[in-house]
PDB file of C-alpha atoms in Angstrom:
ATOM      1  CA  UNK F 143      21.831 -54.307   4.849  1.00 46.00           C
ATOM      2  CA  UNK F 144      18.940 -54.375   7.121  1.00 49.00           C
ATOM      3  CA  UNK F 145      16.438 -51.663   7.466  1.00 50.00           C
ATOM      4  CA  UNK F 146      14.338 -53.010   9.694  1.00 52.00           C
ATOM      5  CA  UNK F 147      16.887 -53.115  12.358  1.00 52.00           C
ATOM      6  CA  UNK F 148      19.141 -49.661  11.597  1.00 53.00           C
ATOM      7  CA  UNK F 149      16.579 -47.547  10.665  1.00 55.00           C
ATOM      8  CA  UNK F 150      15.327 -47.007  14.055  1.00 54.00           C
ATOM      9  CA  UNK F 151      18.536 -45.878  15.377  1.00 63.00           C
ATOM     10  CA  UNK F 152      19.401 -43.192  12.988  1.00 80.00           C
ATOM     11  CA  UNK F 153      15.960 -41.222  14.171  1.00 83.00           C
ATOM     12  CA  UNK F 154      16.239 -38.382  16.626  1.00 86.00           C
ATOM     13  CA  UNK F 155      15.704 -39.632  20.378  1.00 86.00           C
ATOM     14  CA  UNK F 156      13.197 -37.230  20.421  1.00 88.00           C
ATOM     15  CA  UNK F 157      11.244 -38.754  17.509  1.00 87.00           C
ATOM     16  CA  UNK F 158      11.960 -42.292  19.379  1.00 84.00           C
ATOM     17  CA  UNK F 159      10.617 -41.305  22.563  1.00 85.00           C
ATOM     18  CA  UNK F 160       7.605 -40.224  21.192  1.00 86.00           C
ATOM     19  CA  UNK F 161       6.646 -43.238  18.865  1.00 84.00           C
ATOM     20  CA  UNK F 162       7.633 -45.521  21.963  1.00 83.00           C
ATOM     21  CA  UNK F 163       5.010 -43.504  23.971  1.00 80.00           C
ATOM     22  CA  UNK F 164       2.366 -43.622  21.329  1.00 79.00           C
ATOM     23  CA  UNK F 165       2.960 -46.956  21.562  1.00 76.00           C
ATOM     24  CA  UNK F 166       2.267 -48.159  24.520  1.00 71.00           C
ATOM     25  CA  UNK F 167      -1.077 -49.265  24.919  1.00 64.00           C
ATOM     26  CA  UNK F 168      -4.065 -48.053  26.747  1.00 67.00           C
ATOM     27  CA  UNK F 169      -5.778 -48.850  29.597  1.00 69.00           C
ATOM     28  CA  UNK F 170      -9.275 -49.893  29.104  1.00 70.00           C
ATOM     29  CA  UNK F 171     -11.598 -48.324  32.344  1.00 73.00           C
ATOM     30  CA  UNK F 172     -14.752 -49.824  33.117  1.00 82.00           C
ATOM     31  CA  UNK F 173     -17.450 -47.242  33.693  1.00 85.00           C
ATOM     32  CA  UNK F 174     -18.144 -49.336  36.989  1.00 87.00           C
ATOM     33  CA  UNK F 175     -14.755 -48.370  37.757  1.00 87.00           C
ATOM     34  CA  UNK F 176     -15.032 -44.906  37.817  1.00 87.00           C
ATOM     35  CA  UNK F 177     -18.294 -45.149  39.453  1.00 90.00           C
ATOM     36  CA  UNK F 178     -16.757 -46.965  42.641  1.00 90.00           C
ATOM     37  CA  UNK F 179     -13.583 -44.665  42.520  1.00 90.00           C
ATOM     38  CA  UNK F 180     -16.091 -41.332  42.397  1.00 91.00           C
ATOM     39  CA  UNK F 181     -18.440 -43.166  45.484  1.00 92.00           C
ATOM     40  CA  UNK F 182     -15.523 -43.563  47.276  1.00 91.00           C
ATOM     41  CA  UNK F 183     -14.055 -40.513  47.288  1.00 90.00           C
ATOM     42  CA  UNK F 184     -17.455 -38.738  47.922  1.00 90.00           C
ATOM     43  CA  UNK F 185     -18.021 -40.762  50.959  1.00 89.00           C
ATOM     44  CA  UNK F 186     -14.336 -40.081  52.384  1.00 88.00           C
ATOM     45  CA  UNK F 187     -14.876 -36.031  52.087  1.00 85.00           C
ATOM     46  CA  UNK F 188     -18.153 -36.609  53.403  1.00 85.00           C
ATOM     47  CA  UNK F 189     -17.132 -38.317  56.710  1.00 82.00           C
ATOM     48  CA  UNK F 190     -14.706 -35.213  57.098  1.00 76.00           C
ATOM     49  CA  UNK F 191     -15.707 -32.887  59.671  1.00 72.00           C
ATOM     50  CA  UNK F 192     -17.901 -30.055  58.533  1.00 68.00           C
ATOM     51  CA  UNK F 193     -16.204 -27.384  60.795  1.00 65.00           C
ATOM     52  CA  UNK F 194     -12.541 -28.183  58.905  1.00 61.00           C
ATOM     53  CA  UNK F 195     -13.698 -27.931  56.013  1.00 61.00           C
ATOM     54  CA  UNK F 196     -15.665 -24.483  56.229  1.00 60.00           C
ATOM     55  CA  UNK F 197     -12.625 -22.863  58.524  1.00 61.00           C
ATOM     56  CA  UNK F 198     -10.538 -22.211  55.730  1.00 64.00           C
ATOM     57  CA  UNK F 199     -13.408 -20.586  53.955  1.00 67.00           C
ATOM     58  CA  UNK F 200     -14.791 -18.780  56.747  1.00 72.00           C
ATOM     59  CA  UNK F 201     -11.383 -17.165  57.663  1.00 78.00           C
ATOM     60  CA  UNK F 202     -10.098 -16.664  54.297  1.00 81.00           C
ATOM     61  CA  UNK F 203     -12.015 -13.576  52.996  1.00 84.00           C
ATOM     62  CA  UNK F 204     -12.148 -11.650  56.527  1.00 86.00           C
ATOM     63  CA  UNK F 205      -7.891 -12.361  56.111  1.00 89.00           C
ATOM     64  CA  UNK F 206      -8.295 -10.767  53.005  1.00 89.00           C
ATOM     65  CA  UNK F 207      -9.890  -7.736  53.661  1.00 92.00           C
ATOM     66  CA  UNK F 208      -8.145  -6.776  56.136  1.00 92.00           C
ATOM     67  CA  UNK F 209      -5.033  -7.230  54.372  1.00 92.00           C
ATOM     68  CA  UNK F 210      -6.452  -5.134  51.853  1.00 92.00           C
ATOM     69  CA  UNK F 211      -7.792  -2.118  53.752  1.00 92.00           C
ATOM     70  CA  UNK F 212      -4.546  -2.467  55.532  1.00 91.00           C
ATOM     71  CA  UNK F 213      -2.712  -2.200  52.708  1.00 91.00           C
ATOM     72  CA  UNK F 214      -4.850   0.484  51.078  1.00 88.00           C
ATOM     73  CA  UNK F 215      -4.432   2.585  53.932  1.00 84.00           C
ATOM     74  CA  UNK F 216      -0.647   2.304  53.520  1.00 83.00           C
ATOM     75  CA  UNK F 217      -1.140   3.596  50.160  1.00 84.00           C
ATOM     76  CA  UNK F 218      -3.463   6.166  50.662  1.00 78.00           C
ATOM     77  CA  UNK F 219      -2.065   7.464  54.255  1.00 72.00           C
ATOM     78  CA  UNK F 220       0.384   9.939  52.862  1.00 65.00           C
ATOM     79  CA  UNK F 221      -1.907  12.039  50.769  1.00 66.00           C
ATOM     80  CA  UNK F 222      -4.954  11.902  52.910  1.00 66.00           C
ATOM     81  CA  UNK F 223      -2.979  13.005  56.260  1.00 65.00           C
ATOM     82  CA  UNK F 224      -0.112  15.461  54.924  1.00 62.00           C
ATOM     83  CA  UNK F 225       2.764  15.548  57.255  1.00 65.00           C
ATOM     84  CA  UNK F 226       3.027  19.134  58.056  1.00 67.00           C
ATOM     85  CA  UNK F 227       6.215  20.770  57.096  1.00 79.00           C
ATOM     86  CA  UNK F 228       8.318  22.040  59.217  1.00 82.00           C
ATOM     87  CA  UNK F 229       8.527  25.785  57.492  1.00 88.00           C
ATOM     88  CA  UNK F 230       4.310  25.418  57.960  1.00 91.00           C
ATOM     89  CA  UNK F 231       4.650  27.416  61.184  1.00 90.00           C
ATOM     90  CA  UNK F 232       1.130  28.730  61.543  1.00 90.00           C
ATOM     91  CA  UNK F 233      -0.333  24.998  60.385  1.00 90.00           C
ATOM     92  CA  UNK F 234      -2.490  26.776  57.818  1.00 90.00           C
ATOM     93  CA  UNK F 235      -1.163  23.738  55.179  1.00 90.00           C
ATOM     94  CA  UNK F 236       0.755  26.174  52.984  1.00 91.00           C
ATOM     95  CA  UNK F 237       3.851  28.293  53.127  1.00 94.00           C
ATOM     96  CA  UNK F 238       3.566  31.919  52.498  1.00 95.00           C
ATOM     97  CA  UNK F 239       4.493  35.080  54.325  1.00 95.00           C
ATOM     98  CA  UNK F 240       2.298  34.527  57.935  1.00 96.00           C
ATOM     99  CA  UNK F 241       4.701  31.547  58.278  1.00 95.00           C
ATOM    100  CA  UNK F 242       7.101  34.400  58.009  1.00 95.00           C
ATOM    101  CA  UNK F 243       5.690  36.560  60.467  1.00 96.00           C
ATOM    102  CA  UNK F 244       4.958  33.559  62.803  1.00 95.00           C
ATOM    103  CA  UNK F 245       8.698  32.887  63.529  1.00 94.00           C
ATOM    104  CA  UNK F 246       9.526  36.700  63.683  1.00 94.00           C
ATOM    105  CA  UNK F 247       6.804  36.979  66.169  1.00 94.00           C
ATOM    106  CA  UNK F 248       8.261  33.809  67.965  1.00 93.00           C
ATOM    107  CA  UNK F 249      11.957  35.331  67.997  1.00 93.00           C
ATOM    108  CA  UNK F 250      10.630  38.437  69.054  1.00 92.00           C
ATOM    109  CA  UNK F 251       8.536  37.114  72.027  1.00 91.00           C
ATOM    110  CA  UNK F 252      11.356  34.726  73.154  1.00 88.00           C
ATOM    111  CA  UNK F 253      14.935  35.988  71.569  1.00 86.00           C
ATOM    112  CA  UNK F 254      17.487  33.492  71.364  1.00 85.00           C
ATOM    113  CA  UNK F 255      15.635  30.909  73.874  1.00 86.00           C
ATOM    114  CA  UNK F 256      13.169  30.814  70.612  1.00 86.00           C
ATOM    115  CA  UNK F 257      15.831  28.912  68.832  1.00 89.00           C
ATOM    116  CA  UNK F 258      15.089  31.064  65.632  1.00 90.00           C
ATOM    117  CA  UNK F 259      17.653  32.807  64.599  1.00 93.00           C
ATOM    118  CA  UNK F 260      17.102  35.909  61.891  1.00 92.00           C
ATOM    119  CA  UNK F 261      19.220  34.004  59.624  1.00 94.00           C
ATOM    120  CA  UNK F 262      16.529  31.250  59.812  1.00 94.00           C
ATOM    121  CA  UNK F 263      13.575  33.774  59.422  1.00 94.00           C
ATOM    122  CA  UNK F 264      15.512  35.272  56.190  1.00 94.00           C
ATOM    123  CA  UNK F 265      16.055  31.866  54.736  1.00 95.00           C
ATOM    124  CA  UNK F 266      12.308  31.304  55.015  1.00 95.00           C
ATOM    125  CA  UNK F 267      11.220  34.707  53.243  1.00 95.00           C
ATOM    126  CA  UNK F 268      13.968  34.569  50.333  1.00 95.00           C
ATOM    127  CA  UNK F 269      12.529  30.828  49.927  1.00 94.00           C
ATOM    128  CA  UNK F 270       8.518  31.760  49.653  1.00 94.00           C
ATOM    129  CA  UNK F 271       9.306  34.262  46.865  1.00 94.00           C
ATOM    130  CA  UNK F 272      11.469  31.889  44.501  1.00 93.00           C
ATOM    131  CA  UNK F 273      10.280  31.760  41.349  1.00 88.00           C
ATOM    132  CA  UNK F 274      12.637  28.296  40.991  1.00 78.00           C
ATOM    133  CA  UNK F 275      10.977  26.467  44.186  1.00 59.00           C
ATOM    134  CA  UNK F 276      14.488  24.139  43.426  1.00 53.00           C
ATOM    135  CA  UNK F 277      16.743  26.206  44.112  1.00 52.00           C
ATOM    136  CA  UNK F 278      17.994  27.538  47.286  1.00 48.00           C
ATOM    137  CA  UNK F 279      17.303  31.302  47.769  1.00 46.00           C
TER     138      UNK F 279
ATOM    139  CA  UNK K  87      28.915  63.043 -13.238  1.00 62.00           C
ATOM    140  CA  UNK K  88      30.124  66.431 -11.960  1.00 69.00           C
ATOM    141  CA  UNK K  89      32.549  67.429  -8.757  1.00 70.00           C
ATOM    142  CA  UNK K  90      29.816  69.018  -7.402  1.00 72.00           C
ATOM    143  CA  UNK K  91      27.792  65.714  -7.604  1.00 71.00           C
ATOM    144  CA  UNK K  92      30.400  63.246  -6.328  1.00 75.00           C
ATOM    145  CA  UNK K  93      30.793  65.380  -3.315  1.00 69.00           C
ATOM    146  CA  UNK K  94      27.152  65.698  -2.919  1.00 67.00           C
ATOM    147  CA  UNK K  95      26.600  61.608  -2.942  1.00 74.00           C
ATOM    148  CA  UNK K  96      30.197  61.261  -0.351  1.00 70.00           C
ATOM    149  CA  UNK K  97      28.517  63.314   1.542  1.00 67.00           C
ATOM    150  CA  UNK K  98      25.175  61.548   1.648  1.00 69.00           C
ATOM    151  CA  UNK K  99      27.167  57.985   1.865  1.00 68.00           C
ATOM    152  CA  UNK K 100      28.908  59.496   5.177  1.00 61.00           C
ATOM    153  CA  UNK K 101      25.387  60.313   6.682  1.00 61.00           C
ATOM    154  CA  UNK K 102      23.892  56.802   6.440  1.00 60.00           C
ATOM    155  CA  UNK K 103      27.183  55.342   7.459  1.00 59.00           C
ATOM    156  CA  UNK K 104      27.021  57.751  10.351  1.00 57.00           C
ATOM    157  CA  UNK K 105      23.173  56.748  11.123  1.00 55.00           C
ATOM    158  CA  UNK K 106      23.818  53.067  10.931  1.00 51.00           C
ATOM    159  CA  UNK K 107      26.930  52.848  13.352  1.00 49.00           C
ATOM    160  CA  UNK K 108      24.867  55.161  15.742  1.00 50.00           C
ATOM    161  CA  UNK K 109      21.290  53.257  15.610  1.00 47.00           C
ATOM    162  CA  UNK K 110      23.908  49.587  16.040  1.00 48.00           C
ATOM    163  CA  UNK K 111      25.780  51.180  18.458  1.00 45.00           C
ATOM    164  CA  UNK K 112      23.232  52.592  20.934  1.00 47.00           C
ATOM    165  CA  UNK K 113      21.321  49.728  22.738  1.00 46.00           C
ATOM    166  CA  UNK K 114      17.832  50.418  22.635  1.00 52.00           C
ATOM    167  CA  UNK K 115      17.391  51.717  26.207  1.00 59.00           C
ATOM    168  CA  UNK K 116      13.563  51.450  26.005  1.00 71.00           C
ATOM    169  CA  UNK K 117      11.334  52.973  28.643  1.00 79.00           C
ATOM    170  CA  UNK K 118      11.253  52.718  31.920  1.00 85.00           C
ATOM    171  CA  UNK K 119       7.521  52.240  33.879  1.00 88.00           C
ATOM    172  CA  UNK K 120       6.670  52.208  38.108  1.00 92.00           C
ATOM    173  CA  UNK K 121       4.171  49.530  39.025  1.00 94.00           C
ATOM    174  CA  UNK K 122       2.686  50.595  42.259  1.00 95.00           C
ATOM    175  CA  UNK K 123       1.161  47.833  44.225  1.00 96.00           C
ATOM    176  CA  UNK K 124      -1.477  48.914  46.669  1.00 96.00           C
ATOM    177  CA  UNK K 125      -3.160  46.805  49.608  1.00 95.00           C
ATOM    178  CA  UNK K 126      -6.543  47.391  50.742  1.00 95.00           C
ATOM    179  CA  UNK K 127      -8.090  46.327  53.851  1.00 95.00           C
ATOM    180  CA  UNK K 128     -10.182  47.995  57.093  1.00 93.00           C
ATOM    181  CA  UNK K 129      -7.849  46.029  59.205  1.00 94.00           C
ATOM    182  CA  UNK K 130      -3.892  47.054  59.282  1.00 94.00           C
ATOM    183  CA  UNK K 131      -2.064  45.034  57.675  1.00 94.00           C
ATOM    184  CA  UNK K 132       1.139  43.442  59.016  1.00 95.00           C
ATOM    185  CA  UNK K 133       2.182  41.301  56.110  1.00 95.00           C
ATOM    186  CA  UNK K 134       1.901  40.462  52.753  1.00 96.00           C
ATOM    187  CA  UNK K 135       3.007  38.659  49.916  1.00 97.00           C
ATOM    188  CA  UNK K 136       1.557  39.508  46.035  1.00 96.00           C
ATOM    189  CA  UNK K 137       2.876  37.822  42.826  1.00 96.00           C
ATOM    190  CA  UNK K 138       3.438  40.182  39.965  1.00 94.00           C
ATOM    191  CA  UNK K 139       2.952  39.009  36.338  1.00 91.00           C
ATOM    192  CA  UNK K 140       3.658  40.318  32.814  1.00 87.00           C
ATOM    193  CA  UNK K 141       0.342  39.346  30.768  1.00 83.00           C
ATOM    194  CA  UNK K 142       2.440  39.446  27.508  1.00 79.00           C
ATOM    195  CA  UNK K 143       5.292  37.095  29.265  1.00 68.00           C
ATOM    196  CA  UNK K 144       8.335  39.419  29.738  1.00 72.00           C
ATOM    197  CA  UNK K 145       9.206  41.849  31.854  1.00 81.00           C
ATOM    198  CA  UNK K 146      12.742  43.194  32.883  1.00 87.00           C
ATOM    199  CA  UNK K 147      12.795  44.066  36.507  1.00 90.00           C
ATOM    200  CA  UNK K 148      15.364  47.282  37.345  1.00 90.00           C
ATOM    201  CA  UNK K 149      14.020  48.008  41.041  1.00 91.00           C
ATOM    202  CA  UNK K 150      12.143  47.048  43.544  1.00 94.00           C
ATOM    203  CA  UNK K 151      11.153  49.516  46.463  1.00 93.00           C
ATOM    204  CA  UNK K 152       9.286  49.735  49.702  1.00 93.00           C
ATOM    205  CA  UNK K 153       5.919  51.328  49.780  1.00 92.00           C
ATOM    206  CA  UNK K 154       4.566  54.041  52.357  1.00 91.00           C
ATOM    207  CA  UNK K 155       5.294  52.552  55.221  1.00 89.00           C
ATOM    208  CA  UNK K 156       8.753  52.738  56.817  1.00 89.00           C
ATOM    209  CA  UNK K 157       8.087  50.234  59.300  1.00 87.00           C
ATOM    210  CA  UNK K 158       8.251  47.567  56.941  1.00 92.00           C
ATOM    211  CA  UNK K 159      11.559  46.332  54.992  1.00 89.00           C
ATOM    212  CA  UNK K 160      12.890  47.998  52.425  1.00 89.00           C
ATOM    213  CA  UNK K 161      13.186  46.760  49.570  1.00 93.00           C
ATOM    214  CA  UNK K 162      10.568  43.816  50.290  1.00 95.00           C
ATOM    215  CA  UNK K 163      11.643  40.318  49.931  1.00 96.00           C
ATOM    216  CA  UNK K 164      11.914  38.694  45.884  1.00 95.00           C
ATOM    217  CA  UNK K 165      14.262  36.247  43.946  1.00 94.00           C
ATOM    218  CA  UNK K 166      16.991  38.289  43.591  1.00 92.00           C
ATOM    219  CA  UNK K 167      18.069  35.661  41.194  1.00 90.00           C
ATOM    220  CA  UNK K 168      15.435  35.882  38.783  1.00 88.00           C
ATOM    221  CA  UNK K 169      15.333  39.789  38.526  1.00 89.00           C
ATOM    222  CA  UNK K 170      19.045  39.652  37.972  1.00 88.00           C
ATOM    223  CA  UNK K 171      19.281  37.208  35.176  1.00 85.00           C
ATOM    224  CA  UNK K 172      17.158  39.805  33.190  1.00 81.00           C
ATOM    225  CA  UNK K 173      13.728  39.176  31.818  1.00 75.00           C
ATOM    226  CA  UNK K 174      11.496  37.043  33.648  1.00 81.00           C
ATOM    227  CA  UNK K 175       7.206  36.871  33.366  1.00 81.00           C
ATOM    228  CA  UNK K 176       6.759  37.237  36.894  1.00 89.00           C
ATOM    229  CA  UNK K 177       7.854  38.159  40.343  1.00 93.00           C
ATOM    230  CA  UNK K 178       6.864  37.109  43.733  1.00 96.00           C
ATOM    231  CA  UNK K 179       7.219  40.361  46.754  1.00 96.00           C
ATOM    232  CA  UNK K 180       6.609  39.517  50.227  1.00 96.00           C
ATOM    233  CA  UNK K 181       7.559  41.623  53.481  1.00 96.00           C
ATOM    234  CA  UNK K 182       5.961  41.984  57.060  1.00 95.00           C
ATOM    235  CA  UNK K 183       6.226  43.949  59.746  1.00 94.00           C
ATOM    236  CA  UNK K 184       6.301  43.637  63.600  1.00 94.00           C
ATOM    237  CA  UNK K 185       5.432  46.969  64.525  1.00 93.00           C
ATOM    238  CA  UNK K 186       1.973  47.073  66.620  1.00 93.00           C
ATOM    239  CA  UNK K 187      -1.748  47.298  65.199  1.00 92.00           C
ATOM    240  CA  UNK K 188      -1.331  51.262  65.836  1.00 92.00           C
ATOM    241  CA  UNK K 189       1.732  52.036  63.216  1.00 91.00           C
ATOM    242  CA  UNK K 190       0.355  49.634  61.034  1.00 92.00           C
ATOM    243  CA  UNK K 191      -1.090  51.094  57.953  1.00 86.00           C
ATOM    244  CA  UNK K 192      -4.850  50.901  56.958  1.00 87.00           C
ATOM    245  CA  UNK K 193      -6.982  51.576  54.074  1.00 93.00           C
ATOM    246  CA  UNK K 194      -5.476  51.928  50.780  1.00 95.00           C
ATOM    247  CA  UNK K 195      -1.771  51.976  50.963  1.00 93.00           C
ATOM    248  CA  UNK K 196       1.269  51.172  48.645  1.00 95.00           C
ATOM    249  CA  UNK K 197       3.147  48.322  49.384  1.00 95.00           C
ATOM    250  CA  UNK K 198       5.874  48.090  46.885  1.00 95.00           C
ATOM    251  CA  UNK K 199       6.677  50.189  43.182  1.00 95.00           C
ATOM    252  CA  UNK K 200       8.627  47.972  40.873  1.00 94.00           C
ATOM    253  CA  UNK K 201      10.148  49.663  38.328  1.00 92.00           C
ATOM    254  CA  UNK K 202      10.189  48.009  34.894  1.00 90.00           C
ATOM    255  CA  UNK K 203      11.841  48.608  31.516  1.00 86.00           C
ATOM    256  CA  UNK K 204       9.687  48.057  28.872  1.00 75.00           C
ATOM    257  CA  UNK K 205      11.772  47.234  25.361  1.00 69.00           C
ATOM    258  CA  UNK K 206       8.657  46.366  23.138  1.00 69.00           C
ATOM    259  CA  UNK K 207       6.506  48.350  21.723  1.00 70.00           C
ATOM    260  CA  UNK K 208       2.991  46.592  22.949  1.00 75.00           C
ATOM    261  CA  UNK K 209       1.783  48.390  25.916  1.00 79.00           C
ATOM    262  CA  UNK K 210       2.680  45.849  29.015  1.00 82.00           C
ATOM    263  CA  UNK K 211      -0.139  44.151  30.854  1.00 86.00           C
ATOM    264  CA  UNK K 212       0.677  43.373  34.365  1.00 90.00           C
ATOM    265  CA  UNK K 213      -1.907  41.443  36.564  1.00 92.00           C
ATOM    266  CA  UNK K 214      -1.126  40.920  40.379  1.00 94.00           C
ATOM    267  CA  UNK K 215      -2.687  38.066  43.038  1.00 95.00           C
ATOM    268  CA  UNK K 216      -2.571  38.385  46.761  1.00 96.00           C
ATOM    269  CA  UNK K 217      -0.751  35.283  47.513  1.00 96.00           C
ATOM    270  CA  UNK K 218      -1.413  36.198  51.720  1.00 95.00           C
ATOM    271  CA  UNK K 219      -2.474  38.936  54.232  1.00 95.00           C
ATOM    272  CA  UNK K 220      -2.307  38.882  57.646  1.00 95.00           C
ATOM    273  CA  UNK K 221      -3.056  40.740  61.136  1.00 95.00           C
ATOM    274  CA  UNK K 222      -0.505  41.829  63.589  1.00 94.00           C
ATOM    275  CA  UNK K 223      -1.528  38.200  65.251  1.00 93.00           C
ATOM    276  CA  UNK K 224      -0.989  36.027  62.081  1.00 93.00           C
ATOM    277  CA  UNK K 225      -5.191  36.005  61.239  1.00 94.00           C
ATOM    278  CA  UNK K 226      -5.449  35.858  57.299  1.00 95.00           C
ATOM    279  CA  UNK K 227      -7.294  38.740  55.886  1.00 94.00           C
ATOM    280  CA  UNK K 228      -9.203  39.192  52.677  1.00 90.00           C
ATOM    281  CA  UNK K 229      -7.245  42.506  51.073  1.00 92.00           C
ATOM    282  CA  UNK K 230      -7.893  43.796  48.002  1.00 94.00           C
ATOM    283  CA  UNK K 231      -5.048  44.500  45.707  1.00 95.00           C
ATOM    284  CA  UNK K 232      -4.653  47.405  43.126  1.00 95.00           C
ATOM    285  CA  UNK K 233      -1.847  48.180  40.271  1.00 95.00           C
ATOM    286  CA  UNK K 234      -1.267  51.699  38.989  1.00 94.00           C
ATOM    287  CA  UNK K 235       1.274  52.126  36.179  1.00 91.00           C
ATOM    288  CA  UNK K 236       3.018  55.548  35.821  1.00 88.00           C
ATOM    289  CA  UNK K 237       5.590  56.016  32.499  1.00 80.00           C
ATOM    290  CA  UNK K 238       8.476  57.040  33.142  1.00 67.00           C
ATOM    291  CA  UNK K 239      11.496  58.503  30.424  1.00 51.00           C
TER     292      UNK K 239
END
């Protein structure tokens, strides 16, 4: 038997793959190297135009801001203007008994061509004196 | 233990029996209280709407009437709901009226009388808020509000 030559196939490929990379042998850089690869590159950038290269700065944060206010006044929109509800008759912002009155006044002033019907008016009344704002009066 | 004795402590047994069935029997029908609920403003007042509490938690509503003031709706709007189910710590009334500034009333006037049965035997604490007050024309006005309690049986 020869261990020199079965030994390396019983190990895990993983285990192979591993030792072959360790084994492989390095490259040996001259600092002189890197030197001309860094001068190089320093003098390509520099010979790029000035304006290209500060655009994407210039229009990035502006972009930015925007997007955020925009986005913050998405967010913020439905509690600083409160869509008015539709049982808020006198606009006061709440719903209490002058909303009441409001429509009986309307129905009275314009009868049926008001659109409210007493049914509605009711409806309204039974609904600002639940105790159970959930549940229909 | 003599005849006279036995009969005596029969007797005796029959009464307790006789007080226990009838104190079990009887539901305790408590007493009943009105809780007047009075507006007061300089300018007549076309509607309203008060909320009604119980300080202690519990109150069992039995009625709810009108006040003075015919021109307004009798019995005022409430969650007919919550006063049937039984006990409940509060109650909201609310009722208007379209009559002109004239009929209104002004000054110090009732606006509803709840009547309450009290089951407990704490004296009830009720507290009331003007939730709203208006003109004739739907202006808000600053009322002030006022409870008076009268026992009843």
């Amino acid at each position: 038997m020869e261990p020199t030559t079965e030994q390396p196939e019983t190990l895990p490929p993983a285990i192979a793959s591993r030792l072959r990379r360790l084994d492989r042998a390095e490259a040996i850089l001259d600092p002189r190297t890197d030197g001309a690869v860094l001068e190089a590159a320093r003098s390509y950038f520099a010979a790029r135009p000035a304006a290209a290269r500060a655009r994407r700065a210039r229009w990035a944060v502006p972009l930015g801001a925007a997007a955020a206010v925009l986005l913050a006044a998405v967010l913020v929109r439905p509690i600083v203007f409160h869509t008015p509800s539709a049982d808020d008759v006198d606009g006061s912002g709440r719903v209490d008994v002058l909303d009441v009155l409001a429509l009986a006044r309307m129905r009275a002033a314009g009868g049926d061509a008001s659109g409210i019907t007493d049914a509605r008016i009711e409806e309204l009344a039974y609904r600002i004196v639940a105790l159970d704002s959930r549940r229909a009066p | 233990m003599s005849r006279r004795a036995r009969v005596l402590h029969a007797a005796l047994a029959l009464l307790g029996a006789a007080a226990v069935l009838s104190t079990t029997a009887q539901p305790n029908a408590g007493t009943f209280t009105t809780v007047d609920v009075f507006v007061d403003s300089d300018t007549p007042v076309a509607a309203w709407q008060v909320e009604l509490t119980e300080q202690r938690g519990a109150m069992q509503i039995v009625g709810i009437e009108r006040g003075d003031d015919s021109t307004f709706r009798d019995p005022p709007f409430y969650d007919r709901v919550a006063v049937e189910r039984g006990t409940t710590d509060r109650i909201v009334l609310a009722s208007f009226s379209l009559s002109g500034a004239a009929q209104l009333p002004r000054g110090k006037v009732r606006i509803a009388r709840v009547h309450v049965r009290a089951t407990g035997a704490a004296q009830p604490d009720y507290e009331a808020r003007l939730v709203a007050a208006g003109t004739v024309d739907g202006r808000p006005i600053d009322a002030q509000l006022s409870l008076e309690t009268q026992p009843g049986r």
